[in-house]
XYZ file of C-alpha atoms in Angstrom:
482
model
C -18.530 18.422 -36.499
C -19.183 14.797 -36.571
C -15.492 13.973 -37.453
C -14.288 16.103 -34.317
C -16.630 14.350 -32.055
C -15.596 10.948 -33.354
C -11.945 11.786 -33.161
C -12.485 13.087 -29.642
C -13.943 9.785 -28.510
C -11.303 7.731 -30.119
C -8.682 9.746 -28.532
C -10.311 9.335 -25.110
C -10.805 5.611 -25.787
C -7.157 5.087 -26.391
C -6.063 7.090 -23.450
C -8.382 5.044 -21.099
C -6.772 1.765 -22.614
C -3.377 3.119 -22.050
C -4.126 4.211 -18.554
C -5.534 0.795 -17.800
C -2.476 -0.885 -19.255
C -0.169 1.043 -17.006
C -2.260 0.273 -13.916
C -2.012 -3.438 -14.690
C 1.795 -3.155 -15.485
C 2.333 -1.351 -12.309
C 0.346 -3.951 -10.306
C 2.266 -6.769 -11.845
C 5.610 -5.333 -10.983
C 4.523 -4.834 -7.468
C 3.211 -8.207 -7.094
C 6.538 -9.941 -8.274
C 8.772 -7.345 -6.037
C 6.509 -7.796 -3.052
C 5.992 -11.624 -3.519
C 9.569 -11.648 -2.501
C 9.706 -8.838 0.046
C 6.427 -9.641 1.894
C 7.125 -13.280 2.070
C 10.648 -12.605 3.389
C 9.032 -10.164 6.017
C 6.423 -12.595 7.049
C 8.885 -15.373 7.890
C 11.953 -13.292 8.939
C 11.245 -13.407 12.745
C 10.830 -17.217 12.442
C 13.617 -17.838 10.057
C 16.207 -15.825 12.187
C 14.843 -17.489 15.318
C 15.590 -20.906 13.769
C 18.878 -19.539 12.487
C 20.093 -18.154 15.739
C 23.791 -17.594 14.727
C 26.155 -14.648 13.833
C 24.695 -12.675 16.777
C 21.229 -12.850 15.302
C 18.126 -13.933 17.211
C 14.239 -13.796 16.787
C 14.145 -10.061 17.470
C 16.560 -9.206 14.709
C 13.652 -9.659 12.127
C 11.505 -7.022 14.099
C 14.477 -4.681 14.301
C 15.256 -5.093 10.660
C 11.642 -4.122 9.675
C 11.799 -1.323 12.063
C 14.869 0.207 10.209
C 13.356 -0.423 6.843
C 10.163 1.586 7.795
C 12.032 4.398 9.665
C 14.355 5.070 6.792
C 11.281 4.772 4.445
C 9.560 7.429 6.547
C 12.622 9.850 6.568
C 13.291 9.425 2.695
C 9.620 10.263 1.932
C 10.737 13.920 2.444
C 13.180 13.613 -0.364
C 11.524 11.067 -2.602
C 9.203 13.505 -4.457
C 12.273 15.289 -5.695
C 13.959 12.017 -6.875
C 10.727 11.156 -8.759
C 10.414 14.713 -10.189
C 14.064 14.415 -11.395
C 13.980 10.747 -12.801
C 10.367 10.490 -13.768
C 8.164 7.600 -12.174
C 9.085 4.911 -14.474
C 12.700 5.069 -14.060
C 12.366 5.757 -10.323
C 10.289 2.506 -10.095
C 13.120 0.480 -11.637
C 15.952 1.946 -9.711
C 14.279 1.837 -6.295
C 13.426 -1.788 -6.506
C 17.188 -2.770 -6.770
C 17.732 -2.669 -2.924
C 14.783 -4.995 -2.587
C 16.715 -7.626 -4.458
C 19.837 -7.027 -2.361
C 17.984 -7.394 0.782
C 16.467 -10.707 -0.291
C 19.777 -12.089 -1.184
C 21.517 -11.080 1.871
C 19.011 -13.380 3.790
C 20.672 -16.403 2.403
C 23.501 -16.036 4.877
C 22.388 -13.222 7.250
C 24.843 -11.265 9.347
C 23.894 -8.487 11.661
C 25.575 -5.651 9.722
C 24.378 -6.787 6.372
C 20.863 -7.257 7.326
C 20.679 -3.796 9.047
C 22.570 -2.128 6.258
C 20.352 -3.394 3.427
C 17.276 -2.830 5.546
C 18.300 0.804 5.618
C 18.866 0.879 1.717
C 15.717 -0.815 1.180
C 13.904 1.842 3.275
C 15.296 4.686 1.227
C 14.393 2.757 -2.101
C 10.991 2.049 -0.666
C 10.189 5.714 -0.248
C 10.943 6.472 -3.893
C 9.077 3.314 -5.032
C 5.701 4.190 -3.251
C 5.905 7.714 -4.250
C 6.477 6.973 -7.895
C 3.598 4.427 -7.433
C 1.110 7.091 -6.279
C 2.271 9.304 -9.099
C 1.699 6.700 -11.694
C -1.745 5.864 -10.263
C -2.829 9.441 -10.193
C -1.675 10.258 -13.775
C -3.466 7.074 -15.156
C -6.757 7.736 -13.188
C -8.713 10.584 -14.913
C -12.156 11.576 -13.846
C -13.805 9.108 -11.440
C -11.501 6.190 -12.078
C -9.248 6.743 -8.939
C -11.258 4.395 -6.642
C -11.584 1.626 -9.311
C -7.866 1.914 -10.367
C -6.644 1.891 -6.849
C -8.701 -1.211 -6.278
C -7.174 -2.937 -9.471
C -3.708 -2.010 -8.151
C -4.389 -3.185 -4.715
C -5.540 -6.567 -5.906
C -2.367 -7.131 -8.072
C -0.209 -5.991 -5.260
C -1.714 -8.117 -2.558
C -1.435 -11.159 -4.906
C 2.049 -11.101 -3.941
C 0.994 -12.665 -0.660
C -0.369 -15.663 -2.518
C 2.525 -16.236 -4.993
C 5.211 -16.155 -2.504
C 3.401 -18.174 0.233
C 2.101 -20.880 -2.071
C 5.498 -21.661 -2.978
C 6.473 -21.589 0.736
C 3.765 -23.838 1.756
C 4.568 -26.672 -0.741
C 8.418 -26.363 -0.064
C 8.175 -26.362 3.607
C 5.850 -29.260 3.896
C 5.701 -30.623 7.518
C 9.018 -29.017 8.601
C 9.196 -27.978 12.289
C 12.077 -25.756 11.415
C 13.474 -23.850 8.567
C 17.013 -25.509 8.041
C 20.024 -23.599 6.378
C 19.475 -25.716 3.169
C 15.761 -24.607 3.067
C 16.597 -21.059 3.752
C 19.182 -20.986 0.837
C 16.355 -22.210 -1.658
C 13.670 -19.972 -0.342
C 15.796 -16.731 -0.612
C 17.192 -17.632 -3.964
C 13.713 -18.070 -5.408
C 12.439 -14.918 -3.829
C 15.369 -13.139 -5.404
C 14.529 -14.122 -8.744
C 10.955 -13.022 -8.416
C 12.109 -9.569 -7.133
C 14.526 -9.227 -10.103
C 11.453 -9.998 -12.534
C 9.322 -7.368 -10.949
C 12.141 -4.949 -11.208
C 12.322 -5.268 -15.033
C 8.575 -5.337 -15.319
C 8.504 -1.587 -14.519
C 10.323 -0.963 -17.763
C 7.185 -1.863 -19.696
C 5.237 1.077 -18.436
C 3.817 3.220 -21.336
C 4.253 7.024 -21.252
C 1.372 9.023 -20.438
C 1.084 12.143 -22.598
C 0.435 15.433 -20.727
C -3.003 16.857 -20.356
C -3.898 19.437 -23.256
C -3.421 23.027 -22.626
C -6.281 25.513 -22.589
C -5.735 26.562 -26.125
C -5.722 22.900 -27.140
C -8.883 22.279 -25.391
C -10.703 25.260 -27.053
C -9.662 23.772 -30.405
C -11.554 20.565 -29.765
C -15.259 19.908 -29.113
C -14.757 20.493 -25.362
C -18.570 20.505 -24.426
C -19.103 17.000 -25.800
C -15.873 15.690 -24.221
C -16.940 17.139 -20.785
C -20.031 15.074 -20.861
C -17.939 12.176 -19.922
C -15.639 13.765 -17.347
C -16.382 14.663 -13.843
C -14.871 17.789 -11.978
C -13.198 17.217 -8.663
C -14.168 19.910 -6.141
C -11.515 20.687 -3.488
C -11.457 22.724 -0.251
C -10.213 26.140 0.172
C -6.949 24.751 1.664
C -6.193 22.790 -1.563
C -7.621 25.748 -3.726
C -4.916 27.851 -2.142
C -2.168 25.268 -2.910
C -3.297 25.148 -6.555
C -3.263 28.985 -6.737
C 0.388 29.054 -5.619
C 1.144 26.368 -8.424
C -0.523 28.532 -11.056
C 1.533 31.492 -10.224
C 4.678 29.431 -10.484
C 3.569 27.711 -13.680
C 5.984 28.229 -16.551
C 8.912 29.260 -14.234
C 11.744 26.922 -13.611
C 11.372 25.287 -10.206
C 14.148 23.753 -8.173
C 14.268 20.062 -7.815
C 13.797 20.566 -4.127
C 10.330 22.169 -4.721
C 8.514 18.922 -3.962
C 10.172 18.794 -0.658
C 8.821 22.343 0.093
C 5.364 21.213 -1.152
C 5.440 18.172 1.149
C 6.204 20.321 4.104
C 3.332 22.792 3.024
C 0.876 19.866 2.627
C 1.338 18.568 6.093
C -0.415 21.720 7.419
C -3.562 21.527 5.167
C -6.781 20.747 6.880
C -7.296 17.626 4.779
C -3.834 16.144 5.618
C -4.422 16.796 9.326
C -7.632 14.854 9.125
C -5.991 11.947 7.325
C -3.124 11.669 9.873
C -5.225 9.530 12.260
C -6.406 6.928 9.899
C -2.959 6.851 8.409
C -1.544 6.094 11.751
C -3.903 3.114 12.112
C -2.578 1.783 8.756
C 0.870 2.022 10.123
C -0.020 0.029 13.285
C -1.952 -2.504 11.166
C 1.102 -2.813 8.808
C 3.084 -3.792 11.643
C 0.348 -6.493 12.810
C -0.446 -8.031 9.381
C 3.205 -8.178 7.965
C 4.900 -9.593 11.025
C 3.127 -9.895 14.432
C 0.079 -11.958 13.031
C 2.271 -14.525 11.199
C 4.918 -14.789 14.058
C 2.066 -15.575 16.452
C 0.939 -18.285 14.140
C 4.409 -19.713 13.907
C 4.703 -19.501 17.654
C 1.285 -21.185 18.424
C 1.527 -23.897 15.722
C 5.106 -25.718 15.213
C 4.358 -26.825 11.703
C 6.335 -24.123 9.589
C 4.082 -24.528 6.515
C 1.369 -22.785 8.622
C 3.317 -19.591 8.314
C 2.661 -19.797 4.533
C -1.100 -20.537 5.165
C -1.315 -17.509 7.472
C 0.155 -15.378 4.636
C -2.063 -16.792 2.070
C -5.242 -16.167 4.163
C -4.123 -12.446 4.680
C -3.489 -12.112 0.964
C -6.911 -13.417 0.065
C -8.465 -10.877 2.427
C -6.365 -8.085 0.835
C -7.200 -9.099 -2.635
C -10.904 -9.271 -1.903
C -10.662 -5.963 -0.261
C -9.399 -4.346 -3.544
C -12.379 -5.792 -5.453
C -15.051 -5.239 -2.816
C -13.946 -1.792 -1.382
C -12.947 -0.318 -4.810
C -16.378 -0.973 -6.300
C -18.431 -0.224 -3.076
C -16.819 3.360 -2.677
C -19.032 4.722 -5.546
C -22.028 3.366 -3.813
C -21.512 3.858 -0.167
C -18.752 6.434 -0.151
C -15.241 6.426 1.319
C -16.656 7.041 4.809
C -19.035 3.894 4.463
C -16.073 1.811 3.616
C -14.129 3.056 6.429
C -16.865 2.214 8.904
C -17.370 -1.257 7.495
C -13.644 -1.754 7.739
C -13.674 -0.538 11.373
C -16.435 -3.064 12.316
C -14.522 -5.990 10.770
C -11.208 -4.811 12.357
C -12.872 -4.689 15.906
C -14.338 -8.151 15.549
C -11.135 -9.460 14.428
C -9.193 -7.927 17.315
C -11.593 -9.515 19.823
C -11.146 -12.986 18.136
C -7.416 -12.611 18.227
C -7.619 -11.661 21.921
C -9.376 -14.731 22.974
C -7.804 -17.301 20.577
C -4.148 -16.386 20.798
C -1.900 -16.893 23.863
C -0.690 -13.575 25.304
C 2.977 -14.543 24.494
C 2.257 -15.545 20.967
C 4.107 -12.735 19.630
C 7.093 -12.506 22.160
C 8.014 -15.914 23.235
C 11.496 -17.206 22.829
C 10.496 -20.822 23.448
C 9.721 -23.238 20.608
C 5.916 -22.606 21.148
C 3.968 -20.195 23.198
C 3.515 -21.227 26.917
C 0.489 -19.270 27.978
C -3.201 -20.492 27.598
C -5.678 -18.614 25.505
C -9.375 -18.065 26.517
C -10.543 -20.538 23.814
C -8.385 -23.284 22.142
C -6.125 -22.056 19.302
C -7.222 -23.538 15.917
C -5.451 -23.190 12.589
C -8.831 -22.813 10.843
C -9.886 -20.061 13.056
C -6.420 -18.347 12.389
C -6.910 -18.648 8.758
C -10.296 -16.993 8.980
C -8.829 -14.275 10.963
C -6.189 -13.659 8.338
C -9.013 -13.127 5.670
C -10.623 -10.538 7.961
C -7.204 -8.885 8.769
C -6.722 -8.365 4.983
C -10.300 -7.095 4.443
C -10.086 -4.463 7.260
C -6.515 -3.285 6.421
C -7.572 -3.106 2.658
C -10.590 -0.988 3.306
C -8.542 1.751 5.078
C -5.807 1.726 2.574
C -8.002 1.819 -0.540
C -10.071 4.720 1.025
C -7.029 6.764 1.971
C -5.294 6.222 -1.420
C -8.422 7.313 -3.278
C -8.857 10.369 -0.833
C -5.284 11.476 -1.370
C -5.436 11.055 -5.003
C -8.625 13.009 -5.452
C -7.933 15.897 -2.839
C -4.559 16.695 -4.116
C -5.068 15.662 -7.786
C -2.934 18.665 -9.218
C 0.099 17.575 -7.269
C -0.156 14.091 -5.727
C 3.554 13.187 -5.224
C 4.075 15.318 -2.075
C 0.740 14.232 -0.635
C 1.490 10.571 -1.289
C 4.980 11.061 0.234
C 3.384 12.497 3.452
C 1.134 9.617 3.667
C 3.966 7.047 3.422
C 5.981 9.134 5.851
C 3.386 9.015 8.621
C 2.557 5.418 7.964
C 6.151 4.280 7.821
C 7.197 6.275 10.923
C 4.347 4.630 13.015
C 5.208 1.223 11.537
C 8.787 1.642 12.463
C 7.936 2.471 16.156
C 5.470 -0.558 16.110
C 8.066 -2.826 15.013
C 10.396 -1.692 17.968
C 7.660 -2.497 20.586
C 5.966 -5.529 19.105
C 8.920 -7.844 20.206
C 8.472 -6.890 23.791
C 4.894 -5.867 24.295
C 2.593 -8.796 24.845
C -0.302 -9.372 22.369
C -3.343 -8.104 24.283
C -1.617 -4.621 24.684
C -0.823 -4.628 20.845
C -4.356 -5.494 20.133
C -5.449 -2.556 22.447
C -3.513 -0.133 20.396
C -4.894 -1.471 17.204
C -8.438 -0.901 18.424
C -7.977 2.548 19.659
C -6.261 3.785 16.664
C -8.788 2.208 14.360
C -11.672 3.757 16.089
C -10.059 7.272 16.127
C -8.984 7.016 12.691
C -12.596 6.070 11.557
C -14.029 9.217 13.365
C -11.228 11.529 11.901
C -12.077 10.252 8.385
C -15.727 11.033 8.814
C -14.835 14.670 9.164
C -12.822 14.612 6.062
C -15.305 12.848 4.002
C -18.169 15.112 5.135
C -16.430 18.283 4.706
C -18.131 20.930 2.486
C -15.904 20.161 -0.436
C -16.818 16.536 -0.328
C -20.459 17.382 -0.472
C -19.971 19.566 -3.369
C -18.165 16.630 -5.013
C -21.041 14.345 -4.396
C -23.431 16.768 -6.094
C -21.041 16.964 -9.064
C -21.559 13.261 -9.719
C -22.975 12.772 -13.238
C -25.835 10.318 -14.093
C -25.331 6.428 -14.176
C -24.859 6.523 -17.956
C -21.571 8.521 -17.413
C -20.254 5.867 -14.999
C -21.185 3.148 -17.467
C -18.937 5.000 -20.007
C -16.303 5.357 -17.709
C -16.077 1.695 -16.901
C -13.268 0.853 -19.114
C -13.134 -2.821 -20.674
C -11.319 -5.391 -18.567
């Protein structure tokens, strides 16, 4: 009896270490890939505004990002089938190749090359993020989803530091990004993206869960002391019942597409749509509009990098803070705190940025804000922007991974489909709509998303889940060593 108990604990410990290793490798790979892509996205509107050749102008950067996220949203219907066919590890590697191509095409941008590679990147991004959700879910047993999502989110958002620190020191006091500087910037970013692509090959395989007969052969009661059951709603139970009936039968590679269409009608997914819509609008704001506004208000191009760094600091802090507070105040508490931060942020942006900060074609914005613009205030706003956006994303990722635990890929695909589609629409209007109107859209979607998430987090299934929480000693055991 003692041998089986000891062996069971050893197996559990090895599995937890392997899971934590994969979460870190996944995060590091994303950090390198998105050090290139996010930095490129941050400065794309300003870079193309300074370039202003080959039929390209400042709005080309917005349109490029719109194409990326539109294709990403459409491809999310098919990305579960690709991940199912190739496996998450190979899917991560292959889907990151278009990111590298897009970065290199910006060395000498043409309208056709930018838009073509934007579309390819969008299709690759759908597979990349679906595979990411699959890896996180498979490597987050029990109650570790919120913690592991926070770890991944922190690594991922470190990309905004790595790329932008290089950008800050390289640009210096430049008032314009010249052709020579553009060549060097995108060559360095291309190398970073390639490094991240090969990092995904270091992921360790995760063994399948033991079958019922295998569980019976081991000391199950002792093992279950250190696990936590996840309660799901009637909608999700019906989905699981369908999966159990088809278990052991050969399934078409297109089955995940059918699953994704079925998931979109569940009560849980319907309640998640509104907060996901806000993350799509927020994605547009922090990844392009905010940095473009900084570039149009302050002529020093190195301030673009400082804006990206401040947002990255906020996103990294969000991973650590919200990931750990989830178990104390719940996902709904995190969403409420993030909403308060976001509203405060939007008000400060409204009074400190000129109304034409995101849309001006002049060298600097010409309108006068309510209070004088300050780079120090802008950097503080960047930190708040990262905290507010990160709180919503960490909570939604944890909710999707928990509610749809048995089949997470279609649910994550639906999440990215809605987020990317909204983001694509936002990138179309952001080059034309003045900043106060954009901030109004952000405020409304944020508040409505918070209210919708409250109904999700306080549903009967979630209350049962809260009652199923074990004692603090169990949580202490589940905290894997860093």
